[in-house]
């Protein structure tokens, strides 16, 4: 009996040690063209999940002009590079979510958010307004 308990215990420890971490740098891509748009660093702070833009790619404007012109909060007219676009998501099961926690710097809108790992290298990022939602899939930067 003890032998089976030890096998079970070591199996659970092995499974928990290989749990996938959502923290890291993720690449986001344009929905229509498929071009790489940005790299977002996702990190934990005080038990909540945050994300900020750490690189921009394939810009149609000069980097110095990439600002959040349509934001209505403290980010208005601030540089998009380095901007926090995910704020204070809370974990529930295998998902992270928050109200008005996801910013689209292209239009200044805040969305309710839900994130979950599809696998260790693919992150589902869903933004909601009411019943309507859009899901993007971000790829872990290697």
CSV table of C-alpha atoms in Angstrom, one decimal:
chain,number,residue,atom,x,y,z
A,1,UNK,CA,0.0,0.0,0.0
A,2,UNK,CA,2.8,2.4,0.9
A,3,UNK,CA,4.5,1.6,-2.4
A,4,UNK,CA,1.4,2.7,-4.4
A,5,UNK,CA,1.1,5.8,-2.2
A,6,UNK,CA,4.7,6.8,-2.9
A,7,UNK,CA,4.3,6.2,-6.7
A,8,UNK,CA,1.2,8.4,-6.6
A,9,UNK,CA,3.0,11.1,-4.6
A,10,UNK,CA,6.0,11.2,-6.9
A,11,UNK,CA,3.8,11.2,-9.9
A,12,UNK,CA,1.9,14.2,-8.6
A,13,UNK,CA,5.1,16.1,-7.8
A,14,UNK,CA,6.4,15.4,-11.3
A,15,UNK,CA,3.2,16.7,-12.9
A,16,UNK,CA,3.1,19.8,-10.7
A,17,UNK,CA,6.8,20.6,-11.5
A,18,UNK,CA,6.0,20.5,-15.2
A,19,UNK,CA,3.1,22.9,-14.9
A,20,UNK,CA,3.1,25.4,-17.7
A,21,UNK,CA,3.9,29.0,-16.8
A,22,UNK,CA,2.1,31.9,-18.5
A,23,UNK,CA,4.8,34.3,-17.6
A,24,UNK,CA,7.2,35.1,-20.4
A,25,UNK,CA,7.4,37.1,-23.7
A,26,UNK,CA,4.7,36.4,-26.2
A,27,UNK,CA,4.4,37.4,-29.9
A,28,UNK,CA,1.1,38.8,-31.2
A,29,UNK,CA,0.2,38.8,-34.9
A,30,UNK,CA,-2.1,40.9,-37.1
A,31,UNK,CA,-5.4,39.0,-37.6
A,32,UNK,CA,-5.7,39.8,-41.3
A,33,UNK,CA,-2.1,39.9,-42.6
A,34,UNK,CA,-0.5,37.4,-40.2
A,35,UNK,CA,2.5,39.8,-39.7
A,36,UNK,CA,4.2,40.0,-36.3
A,37,UNK,CA,2.9,43.1,-34.5
A,38,UNK,CA,4.3,43.1,-31.0
A,39,UNK,CA,6.0,41.3,-28.2
A,40,UNK,CA,4.3,41.4,-24.9
A,41,UNK,CA,6.0,40.5,-21.6
A,42,UNK,CA,3.6,38.9,-19.2
A,43,UNK,CA,4.5,38.9,-15.6
A,44,UNK,CA,3.1,38.4,-12.1
A,45,UNK,CA,3.0,41.2,-9.6
A,46,UNK,CA,1.4,40.8,-6.2
A,47,UNK,CA,-0.4,37.6,-7.4
A,48,UNK,CA,-2.0,39.3,-10.4
A,49,UNK,CA,-1.1,39.1,-14.1
A,50,UNK,CA,0.2,42.1,-16.1
A,51,UNK,CA,1.5,42.5,-19.6
A,52,UNK,CA,3.5,45.3,-21.3
A,53,UNK,CA,4.6,45.8,-24.8
A,54,UNK,CA,8.4,45.3,-25.1
A,55,UNK,CA,8.8,45.4,-28.9
A,56,UNK,CA,6.9,46.6,-31.9
A,57,UNK,CA,7.3,45.1,-35.4
A,58,UNK,CA,6.2,46.0,-39.0
A,59,UNK,CA,5.0,49.5,-38.1
A,60,UNK,CA,3.4,51.6,-40.7
A,61,UNK,CA,4.5,54.8,-38.8
A,62,UNK,CA,7.7,55.9,-37.2
A,63,UNK,CA,8.3,54.3,-33.8
A,64,UNK,CA,8.4,57.8,-32.1
A,65,UNK,CA,4.8,58.3,-33.4
A,66,UNK,CA,3.5,55.0,-31.9
A,67,UNK,CA,1.4,56.5,-29.1
A,68,UNK,CA,-1.9,55.7,-27.6
A,69,UNK,CA,-3.8,58.7,-29.1
A,70,UNK,CA,-7.2,57.3,-28.4
A,71,UNK,CA,-6.7,56.3,-24.8
A,72,UNK,CA,-8.8,58.1,-22.3
A,73,UNK,CA,-6.9,57.2,-19.1
A,74,UNK,CA,-3.4,57.9,-17.9
A,75,UNK,CA,-2.0,56.3,-21.1
A,76,UNK,CA,-3.3,59.0,-23.4
A,77,UNK,CA,-0.6,60.1,-25.8
A,78,UNK,CA,2.0,57.8,-24.1
A,79,UNK,CA,4.4,55.7,-26.1
A,80,UNK,CA,3.0,52.3,-26.9
A,81,UNK,CA,6.4,50.7,-26.5
A,82,UNK,CA,6.7,49.9,-22.8
A,83,UNK,CA,3.0,50.4,-22.2
A,84,UNK,CA,1.1,48.2,-19.9
A,85,UNK,CA,-1.8,46.7,-21.9
A,86,UNK,CA,-2.9,43.9,-19.4
A,87,UNK,CA,-3.8,44.9,-15.9
A,88,UNK,CA,-4.4,42.9,-12.7
A,89,UNK,CA,-5.8,39.7,-14.1
A,90,UNK,CA,-6.8,37.2,-11.5
A,91,UNK,CA,-6.4,33.4,-11.7
A,92,UNK,CA,-9.4,31.1,-11.6
A,93,UNK,CA,-8.6,27.5,-12.4
A,94,UNK,CA,-6.5,27.4,-15.6
A,95,UNK,CA,-7.6,30.9,-16.7
A,96,UNK,CA,-6.7,34.5,-15.9
A,97,UNK,CA,-9.4,37.1,-16.2
A,98,UNK,CA,-10.3,40.7,-15.4
A,99,UNK,CA,-12.8,43.5,-16.0
A,100,UNK,CA,-11.5,46.2,-18.3
A,101,UNK,CA,-8.1,44.6,-18.1
A,102,UNK,CA,-7.0,44.5,-21.7
A,103,UNK,CA,-6.2,47.6,-23.7
A,104,UNK,CA,-6.0,47.9,-27.5
A,105,UNK,CA,-3.6,50.8,-28.0
A,106,UNK,CA,-4.8,51.2,-31.6
A,107,UNK,CA,-8.3,52.4,-30.6
A,108,UNK,CA,-7.9,53.1,-26.8
A,109,UNK,CA,-10.6,50.7,-25.8
A,110,UNK,CA,-10.5,48.6,-22.7
A,111,UNK,CA,-11.9,45.1,-22.8
A,112,UNK,CA,-12.8,42.5,-20.3
A,113,UNK,CA,-10.2,39.8,-20.7
A,114,UNK,CA,-9.6,36.1,-20.4
A,115,UNK,CA,-6.3,34.3,-21.0
A,116,UNK,CA,-5.4,30.6,-21.0
A,117,UNK,CA,-2.6,28.4,-22.2
A,118,UNK,CA,-3.5,26.2,-25.1
A,119,UNK,CA,-0.1,24.5,-24.7
A,120,UNK,CA,3.3,25.7,-23.5
A,121,UNK,CA,3.9,27.8,-26.6
A,122,UNK,CA,0.4,29.0,-27.5
A,123,UNK,CA,-1.6,31.5,-25.4
A,124,UNK,CA,-5.3,32.3,-26.1
A,125,UNK,CA,-6.1,36.0,-25.4
A,126,UNK,CA,-9.8,36.8,-25.5
A,127,UNK,CA,-11.2,40.3,-25.2
A,128,UNK,CA,-14.9,40.9,-24.5
A,129,UNK,CA,-17.4,43.7,-24.8
A,130,UNK,CA,-20.7,42.4,-23.5
A,131,UNK,CA,-21.4,39.1,-25.2
A,132,UNK,CA,-19.1,39.8,-28.1
A,133,UNK,CA,-15.5,38.6,-28.1
A,134,UNK,CA,-12.5,38.1,-30.2
A,135,UNK,CA,-9.7,35.6,-29.5
A,136,UNK,CA,-6.1,36.0,-30.6
A,137,UNK,CA,-3.5,33.3,-30.3
A,138,UNK,CA,-0.1,34.5,-29.2
A,139,UNK,CA,3.1,32.5,-29.6
A,140,UNK,CA,5.8,32.2,-26.9
A,141,UNK,CA,9.0,33.9,-28.0
A,142,UNK,CA,11.9,31.4,-28.1
